Short mmCIF file of C-alpha atoms in Angstrom, two decimals:
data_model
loop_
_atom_site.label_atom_id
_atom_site.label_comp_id
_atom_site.label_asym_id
_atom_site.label_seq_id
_atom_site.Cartn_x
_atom_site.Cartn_y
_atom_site.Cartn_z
CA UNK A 1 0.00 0.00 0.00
CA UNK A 2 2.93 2.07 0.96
CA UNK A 3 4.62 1.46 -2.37
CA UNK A 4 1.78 2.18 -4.29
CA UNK A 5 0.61 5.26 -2.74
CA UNK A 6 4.42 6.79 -2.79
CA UNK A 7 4.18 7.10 -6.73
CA UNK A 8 2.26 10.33 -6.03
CA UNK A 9 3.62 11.85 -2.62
CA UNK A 10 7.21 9.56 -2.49
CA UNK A 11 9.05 10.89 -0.05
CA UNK A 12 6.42 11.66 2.82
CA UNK A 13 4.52 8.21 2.74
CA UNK A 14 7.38 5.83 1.65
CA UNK A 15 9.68 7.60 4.57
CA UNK A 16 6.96 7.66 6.95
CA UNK A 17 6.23 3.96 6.52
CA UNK A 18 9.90 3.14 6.49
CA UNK A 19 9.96 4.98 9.71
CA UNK A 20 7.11 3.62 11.47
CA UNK A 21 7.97 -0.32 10.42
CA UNK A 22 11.40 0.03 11.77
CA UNK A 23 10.35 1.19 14.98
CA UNK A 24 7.79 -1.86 15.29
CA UNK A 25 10.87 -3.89 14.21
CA UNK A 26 13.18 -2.28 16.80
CA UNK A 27 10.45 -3.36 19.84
CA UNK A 28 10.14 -6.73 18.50
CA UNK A 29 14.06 -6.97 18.70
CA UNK A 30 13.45 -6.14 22.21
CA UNK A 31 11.72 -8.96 23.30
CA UNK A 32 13.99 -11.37 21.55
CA UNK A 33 17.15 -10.32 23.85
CA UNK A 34 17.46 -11.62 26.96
CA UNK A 35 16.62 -10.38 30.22
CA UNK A 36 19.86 -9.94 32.17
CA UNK A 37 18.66 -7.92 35.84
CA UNK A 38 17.79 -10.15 37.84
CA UNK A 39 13.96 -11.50 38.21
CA UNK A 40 11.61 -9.85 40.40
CA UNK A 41 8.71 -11.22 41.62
CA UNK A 42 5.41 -9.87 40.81
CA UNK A 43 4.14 -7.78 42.87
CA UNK A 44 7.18 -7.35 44.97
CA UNK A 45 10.37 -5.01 44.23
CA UNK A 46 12.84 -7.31 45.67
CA UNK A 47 14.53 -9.74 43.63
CA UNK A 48 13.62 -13.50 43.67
CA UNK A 49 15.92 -15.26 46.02
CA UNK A 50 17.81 -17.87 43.94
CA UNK A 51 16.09 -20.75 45.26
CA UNK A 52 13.27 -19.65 43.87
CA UNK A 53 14.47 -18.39 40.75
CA UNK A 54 14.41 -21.05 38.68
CA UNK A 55 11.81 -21.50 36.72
CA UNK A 56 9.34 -24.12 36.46
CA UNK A 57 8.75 -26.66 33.77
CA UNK A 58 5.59 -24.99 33.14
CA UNK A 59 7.14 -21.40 33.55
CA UNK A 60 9.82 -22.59 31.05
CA UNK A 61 7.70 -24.17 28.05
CA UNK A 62 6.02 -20.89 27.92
CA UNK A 63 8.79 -18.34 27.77
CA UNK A 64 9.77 -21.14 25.21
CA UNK A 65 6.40 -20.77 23.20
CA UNK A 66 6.78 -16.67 23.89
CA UNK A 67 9.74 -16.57 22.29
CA UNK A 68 9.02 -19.13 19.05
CA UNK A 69 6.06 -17.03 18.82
CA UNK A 70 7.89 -13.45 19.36
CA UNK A 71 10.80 -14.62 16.25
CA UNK A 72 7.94 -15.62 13.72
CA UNK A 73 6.32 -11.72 13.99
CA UNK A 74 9.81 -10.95 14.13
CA UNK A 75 10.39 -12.64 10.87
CA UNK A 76 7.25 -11.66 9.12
CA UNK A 77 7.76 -8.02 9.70
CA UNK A 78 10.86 -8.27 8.14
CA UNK A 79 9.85 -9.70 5.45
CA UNK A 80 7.56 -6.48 4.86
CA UNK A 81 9.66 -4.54 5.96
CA UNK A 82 12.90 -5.14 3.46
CA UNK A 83 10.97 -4.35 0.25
CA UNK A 84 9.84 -0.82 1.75
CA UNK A 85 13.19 -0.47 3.07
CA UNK A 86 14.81 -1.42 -0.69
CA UNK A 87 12.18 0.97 -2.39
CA UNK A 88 13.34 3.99 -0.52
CA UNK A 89 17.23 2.96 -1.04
CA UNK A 90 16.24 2.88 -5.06
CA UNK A 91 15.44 6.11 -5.03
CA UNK A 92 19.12 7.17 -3.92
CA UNK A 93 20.34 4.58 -5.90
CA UNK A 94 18.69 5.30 -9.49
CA UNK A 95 20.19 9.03 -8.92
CA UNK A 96 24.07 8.05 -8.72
CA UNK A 97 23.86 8.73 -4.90
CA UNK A 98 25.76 5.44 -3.99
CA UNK A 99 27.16 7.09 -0.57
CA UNK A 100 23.99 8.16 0.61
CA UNK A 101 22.68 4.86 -0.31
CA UNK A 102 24.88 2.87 2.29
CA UNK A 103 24.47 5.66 4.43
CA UNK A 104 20.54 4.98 4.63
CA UNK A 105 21.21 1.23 4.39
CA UNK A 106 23.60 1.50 7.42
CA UNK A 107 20.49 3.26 9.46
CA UNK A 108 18.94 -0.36 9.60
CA UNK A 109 21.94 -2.63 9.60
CA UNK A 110 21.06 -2.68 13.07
CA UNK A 111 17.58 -5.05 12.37
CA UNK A 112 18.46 -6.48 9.04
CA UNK A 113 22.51 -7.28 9.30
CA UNK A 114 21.99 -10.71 8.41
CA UNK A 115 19.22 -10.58 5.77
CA UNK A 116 20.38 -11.85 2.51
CA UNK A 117 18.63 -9.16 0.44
CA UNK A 118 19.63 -6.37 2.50
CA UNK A 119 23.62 -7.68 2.49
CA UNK A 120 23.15 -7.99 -1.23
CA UNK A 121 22.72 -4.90 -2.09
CA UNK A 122 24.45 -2.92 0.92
CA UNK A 123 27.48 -5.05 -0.91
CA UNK A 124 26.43 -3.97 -4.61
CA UNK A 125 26.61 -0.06 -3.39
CA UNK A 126 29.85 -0.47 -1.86
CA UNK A 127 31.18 -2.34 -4.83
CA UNK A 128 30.13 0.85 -6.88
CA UNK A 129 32.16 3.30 -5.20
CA UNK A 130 35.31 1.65 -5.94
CA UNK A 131 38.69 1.71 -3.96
CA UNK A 132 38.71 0.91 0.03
CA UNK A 133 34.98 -0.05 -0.57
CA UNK A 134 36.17 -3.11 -2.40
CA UNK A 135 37.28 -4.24 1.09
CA UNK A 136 34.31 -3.69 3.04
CA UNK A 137 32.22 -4.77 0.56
CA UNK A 138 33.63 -8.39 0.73
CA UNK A 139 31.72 -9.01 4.20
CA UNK A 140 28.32 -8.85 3.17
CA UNK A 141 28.96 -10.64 0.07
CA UNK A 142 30.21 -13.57 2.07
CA UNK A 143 27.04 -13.55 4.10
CA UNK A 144 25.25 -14.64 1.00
CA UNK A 145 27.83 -17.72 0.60
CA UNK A 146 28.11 -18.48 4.82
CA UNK A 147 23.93 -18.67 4.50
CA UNK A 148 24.32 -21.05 1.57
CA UNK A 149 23.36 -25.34 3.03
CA UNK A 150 23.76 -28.64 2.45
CA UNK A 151 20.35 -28.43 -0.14
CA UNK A 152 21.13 -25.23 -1.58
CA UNK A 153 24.56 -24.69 -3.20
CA UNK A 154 26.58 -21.47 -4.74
CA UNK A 155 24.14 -21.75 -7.60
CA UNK A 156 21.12 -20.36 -5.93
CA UNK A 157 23.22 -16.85 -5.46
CA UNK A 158 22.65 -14.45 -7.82
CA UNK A 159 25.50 -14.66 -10.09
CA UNK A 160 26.71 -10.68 -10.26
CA UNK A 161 27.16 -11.36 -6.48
CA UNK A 162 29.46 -13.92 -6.72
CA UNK A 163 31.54 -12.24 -9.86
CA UNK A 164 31.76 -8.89 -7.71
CA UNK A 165 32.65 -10.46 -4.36
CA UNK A 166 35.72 -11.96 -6.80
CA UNK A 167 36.32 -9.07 -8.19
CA UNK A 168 36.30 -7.39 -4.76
CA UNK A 169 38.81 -10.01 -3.20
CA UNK A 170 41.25 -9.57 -6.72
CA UNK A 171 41.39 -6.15 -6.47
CA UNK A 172 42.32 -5.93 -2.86
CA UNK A 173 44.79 -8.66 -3.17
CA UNK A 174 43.05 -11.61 -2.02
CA UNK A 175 43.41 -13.61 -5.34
CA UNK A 176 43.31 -17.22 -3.64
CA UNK A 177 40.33 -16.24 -2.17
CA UNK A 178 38.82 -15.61 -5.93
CA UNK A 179 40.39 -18.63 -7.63
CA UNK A 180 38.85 -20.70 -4.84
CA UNK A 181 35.07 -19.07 -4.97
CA UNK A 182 35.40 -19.84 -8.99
CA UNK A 183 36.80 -23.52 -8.42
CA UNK A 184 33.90 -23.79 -6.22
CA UNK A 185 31.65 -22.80 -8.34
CA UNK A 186 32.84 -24.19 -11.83
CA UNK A 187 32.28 -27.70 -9.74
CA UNK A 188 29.00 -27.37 -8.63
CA UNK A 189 27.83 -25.98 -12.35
CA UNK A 190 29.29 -29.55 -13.49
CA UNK A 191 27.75 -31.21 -11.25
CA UNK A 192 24.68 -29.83 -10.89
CA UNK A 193 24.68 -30.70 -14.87
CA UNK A 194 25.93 -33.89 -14.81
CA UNK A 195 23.16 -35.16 -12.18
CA UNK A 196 20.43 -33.17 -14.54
CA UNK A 197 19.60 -30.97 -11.41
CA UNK A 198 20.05 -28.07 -14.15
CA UNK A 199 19.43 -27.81 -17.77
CA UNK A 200 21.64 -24.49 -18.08
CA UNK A 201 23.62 -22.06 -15.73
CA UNK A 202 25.34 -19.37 -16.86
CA UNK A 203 27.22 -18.43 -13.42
CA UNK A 204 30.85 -19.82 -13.98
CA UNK A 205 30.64 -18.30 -17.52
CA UNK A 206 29.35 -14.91 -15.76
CA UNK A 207 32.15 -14.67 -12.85
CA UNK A 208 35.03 -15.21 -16.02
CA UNK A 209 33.60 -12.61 -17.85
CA UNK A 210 33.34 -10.39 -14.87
CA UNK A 211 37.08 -11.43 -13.55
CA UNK A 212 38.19 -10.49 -17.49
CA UNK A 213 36.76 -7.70 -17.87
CA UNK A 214 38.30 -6.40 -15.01
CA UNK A 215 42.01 -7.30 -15.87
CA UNK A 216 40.81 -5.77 -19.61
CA UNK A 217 39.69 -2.19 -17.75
CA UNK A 218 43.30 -1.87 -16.06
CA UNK A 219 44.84 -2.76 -18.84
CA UNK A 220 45.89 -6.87 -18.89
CA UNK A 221 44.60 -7.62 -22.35
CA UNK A 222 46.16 -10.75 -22.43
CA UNK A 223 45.31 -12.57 -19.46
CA UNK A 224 41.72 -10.34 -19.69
CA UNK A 225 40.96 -11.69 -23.36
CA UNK A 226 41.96 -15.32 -22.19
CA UNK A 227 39.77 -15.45 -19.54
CA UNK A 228 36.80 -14.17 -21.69
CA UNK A 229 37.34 -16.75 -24.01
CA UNK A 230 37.52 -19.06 -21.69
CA UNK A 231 34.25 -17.83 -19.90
CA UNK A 232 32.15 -19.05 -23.20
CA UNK A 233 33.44 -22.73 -23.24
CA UNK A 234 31.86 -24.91 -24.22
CA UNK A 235 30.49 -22.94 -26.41
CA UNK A 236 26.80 -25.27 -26.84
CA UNK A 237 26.31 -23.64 -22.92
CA UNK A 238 27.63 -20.57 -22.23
CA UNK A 239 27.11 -18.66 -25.71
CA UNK A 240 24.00 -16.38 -25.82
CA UNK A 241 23.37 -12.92 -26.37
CA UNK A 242 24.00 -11.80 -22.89
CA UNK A 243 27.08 -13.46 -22.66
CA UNK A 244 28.13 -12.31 -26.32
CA UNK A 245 27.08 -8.76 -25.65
CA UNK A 246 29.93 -8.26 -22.66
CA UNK A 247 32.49 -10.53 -24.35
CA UNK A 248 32.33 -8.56 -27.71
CA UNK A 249 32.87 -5.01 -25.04
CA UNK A 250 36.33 -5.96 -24.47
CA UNK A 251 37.14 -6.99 -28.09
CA UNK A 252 35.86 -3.60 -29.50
CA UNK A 253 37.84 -1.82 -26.20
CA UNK A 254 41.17 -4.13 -27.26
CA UNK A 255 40.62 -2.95 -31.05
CA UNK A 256 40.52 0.50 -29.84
CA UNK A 257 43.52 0.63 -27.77
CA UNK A 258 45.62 -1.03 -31.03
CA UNK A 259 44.29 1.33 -33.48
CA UNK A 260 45.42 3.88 -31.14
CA UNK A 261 48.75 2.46 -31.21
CA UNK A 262 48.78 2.07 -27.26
CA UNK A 263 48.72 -1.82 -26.95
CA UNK A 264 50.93 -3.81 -29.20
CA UNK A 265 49.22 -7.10 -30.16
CA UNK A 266 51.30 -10.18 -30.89
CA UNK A 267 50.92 -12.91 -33.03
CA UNK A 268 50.12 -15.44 -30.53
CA UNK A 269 47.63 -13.29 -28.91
CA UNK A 270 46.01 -12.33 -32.69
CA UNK A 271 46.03 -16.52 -33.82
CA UNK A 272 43.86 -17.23 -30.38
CA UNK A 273 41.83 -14.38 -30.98
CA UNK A 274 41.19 -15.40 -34.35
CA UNK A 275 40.42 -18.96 -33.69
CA UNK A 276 38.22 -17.74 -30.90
CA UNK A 277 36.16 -16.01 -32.88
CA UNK A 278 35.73 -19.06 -35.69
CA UNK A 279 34.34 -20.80 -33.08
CA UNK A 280 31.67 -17.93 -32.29
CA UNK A 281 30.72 -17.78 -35.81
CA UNK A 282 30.60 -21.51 -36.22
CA UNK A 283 28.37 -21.73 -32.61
CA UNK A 284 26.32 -18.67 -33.30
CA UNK A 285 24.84 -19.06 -36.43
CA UNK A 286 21.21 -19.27 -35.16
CA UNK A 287 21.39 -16.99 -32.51
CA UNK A 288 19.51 -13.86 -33.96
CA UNK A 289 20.81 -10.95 -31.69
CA UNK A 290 17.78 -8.14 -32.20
CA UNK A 291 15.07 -8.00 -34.86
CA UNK A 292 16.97 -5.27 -36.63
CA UNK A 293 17.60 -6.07 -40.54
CA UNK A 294 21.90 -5.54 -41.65
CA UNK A 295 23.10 -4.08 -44.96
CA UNK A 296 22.42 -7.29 -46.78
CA UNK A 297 18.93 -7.78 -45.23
CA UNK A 298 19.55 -10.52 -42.95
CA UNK A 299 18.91 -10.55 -38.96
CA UNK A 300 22.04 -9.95 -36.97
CA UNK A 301 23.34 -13.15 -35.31
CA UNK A 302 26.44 -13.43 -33.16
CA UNK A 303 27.67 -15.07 -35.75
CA UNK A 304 28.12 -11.55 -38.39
CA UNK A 305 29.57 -9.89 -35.43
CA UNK A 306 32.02 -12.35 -34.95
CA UNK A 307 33.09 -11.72 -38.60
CA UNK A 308 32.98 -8.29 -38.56
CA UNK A 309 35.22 -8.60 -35.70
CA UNK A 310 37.60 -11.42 -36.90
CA UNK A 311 38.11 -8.68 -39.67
CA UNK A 312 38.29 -6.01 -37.40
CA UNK A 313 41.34 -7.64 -35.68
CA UNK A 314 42.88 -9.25 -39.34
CA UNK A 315 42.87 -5.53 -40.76
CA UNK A 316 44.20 -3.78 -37.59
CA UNK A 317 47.02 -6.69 -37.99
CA UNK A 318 48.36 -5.64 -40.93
#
């Protein structure tokens, strides 16, 4: 009701209601912490002697039914509470304003500090402001792999999670950390395959991407470009138009950086390129990219951009 009513006055109900669930929230939290003074009998302002202090089976089973029944509102209030909470951080968010964002989030980290969704993307806004935030973005990414169980593995995370928190750990010199997150989850993609728990899943494909992109962006084109192509293999699985769209990014960033004569390409690096790209075209003959019509009136597939590109990289070779 909140959400829908803040499309015409945003900030005053969406704020309000953010305001007034987190207080509920807050007195809730309350009655889930334990009572440390000591016990006083009712009635009375002197404390129980310790004798009688202990409570009774009776006593016992119902500050044990109090307290199940205290955690499930507990739980169902958050539950309402985090899309509110998400809707008003969006708003920051969809402007740029990435510090205010964490800022806000950081108001509640208090009640939600081990809530997947709200670790998600207190991690994704950290990410995007780039140098010490790397580091402290790496906790809350690692709560969504700690909350991970025995019947739910690395492939229930969303993927761009998993890519940024090895990102994160690369780029702050953690780099055995990354290789063993990717390990970790190149086996359970094979596995989850091999057992025919899956029929496709793009996330070891989508962490080598993101891990070569990133060495591409500071400037490692040849370990970058490797680990692209090796983020599409085999080729059947991990070749679509998603994947295509930020693999062929750094190829037209390399191509730009050699025509303007500021990375020098070897041979070795041009042959693997080139052979890389055969096996696009051979793979992505059938995948039409848009609707849009080329010059010569056929649909765009991966496959003509891989041979526009495998000419690109020919002609900028000679």
């Amino acid at each position: 009701q909140a959400a829908v009513t803040s499309m015409t006055s945003p900030n005053a109900t969406l704020e309000s209601s953010v305001a007034e669930h987190a207080k509920r929230l807050k007195s809730q939290m309350k009655r889930l912490r334990p009572n440390n003074t000591a016990s006083i009998r009712p009635g009375s302002s002197r404390p129980m002697s310790s004798r009688s202090s202990r409570p009774s089976t009776a006593s016992y089973r119902q500050t044990h039914r109090d307290l199940a029944h205290a955690t499930k509102e507990f739980e169902v209030s958050v539950k309402q509470f985090v899309p509110l909470l998400m809707l008003q951080a969006k708003a920051l968010w969809d402007q740029g304003e990435y510090a205010k964002t964490e800022a806000f989030l950081q108001q509640h980290s208090e009640i939600l500090g081990d809530n997947n969704i709200f670790c998600e993307n207190m991690a994704h806004t950290l990410f995007l402001q780039q140098g010490d935030k790397f580091e402290e973005s790496i906790p809350y990414y690692e709560v969504l792999i700690n909350s991970h169980t025995d019947t739910s593995n690395l492939l229930d995370l969303p993927a761009m999670a998993l890519a940024n928190l090895c990102v994160a750990h690369i780029l702050t010199n953690q780099n055995e950390e990354a290789e063993a997150i990717m390990k970790a989850i190149a086996l359970e993609e094979d596995n989850a395959l091999a057992m025919g728990e899956v029929t496709e899943s793009y996330h070891n494909s989508i962490v080598n991407l993101a891990v070569g992109t990133l060495y591409c962006e500071r400037g490692n084109y040849d370990f970058g470009i490797s680990r692209i192509c090796k983020s599409l293999e085999p080729f059947d699985k991990n070749l679509s138009p998603d994947t295509w769209f930020y693999t062929k990014r750094c190829f037209l960033a390399l191509a730009s950086k050699i025509s303007k004569l500021m990375f020098m390409m070897n041979d070795a690096m041009l042959h693997g390129i080139i052979d890389f790209l055969d096996d696009v075209e051979a793979e992505g003959t059938n995948i039409v990219l848009d609707d849009s019509i080329s010059l010569t009136n056929e649909p765009t597939t991966i496959a003509s951009e891989a041979r526009q590109l495998k000419q690109m990289f020919v002609t900028l070779s000679t």
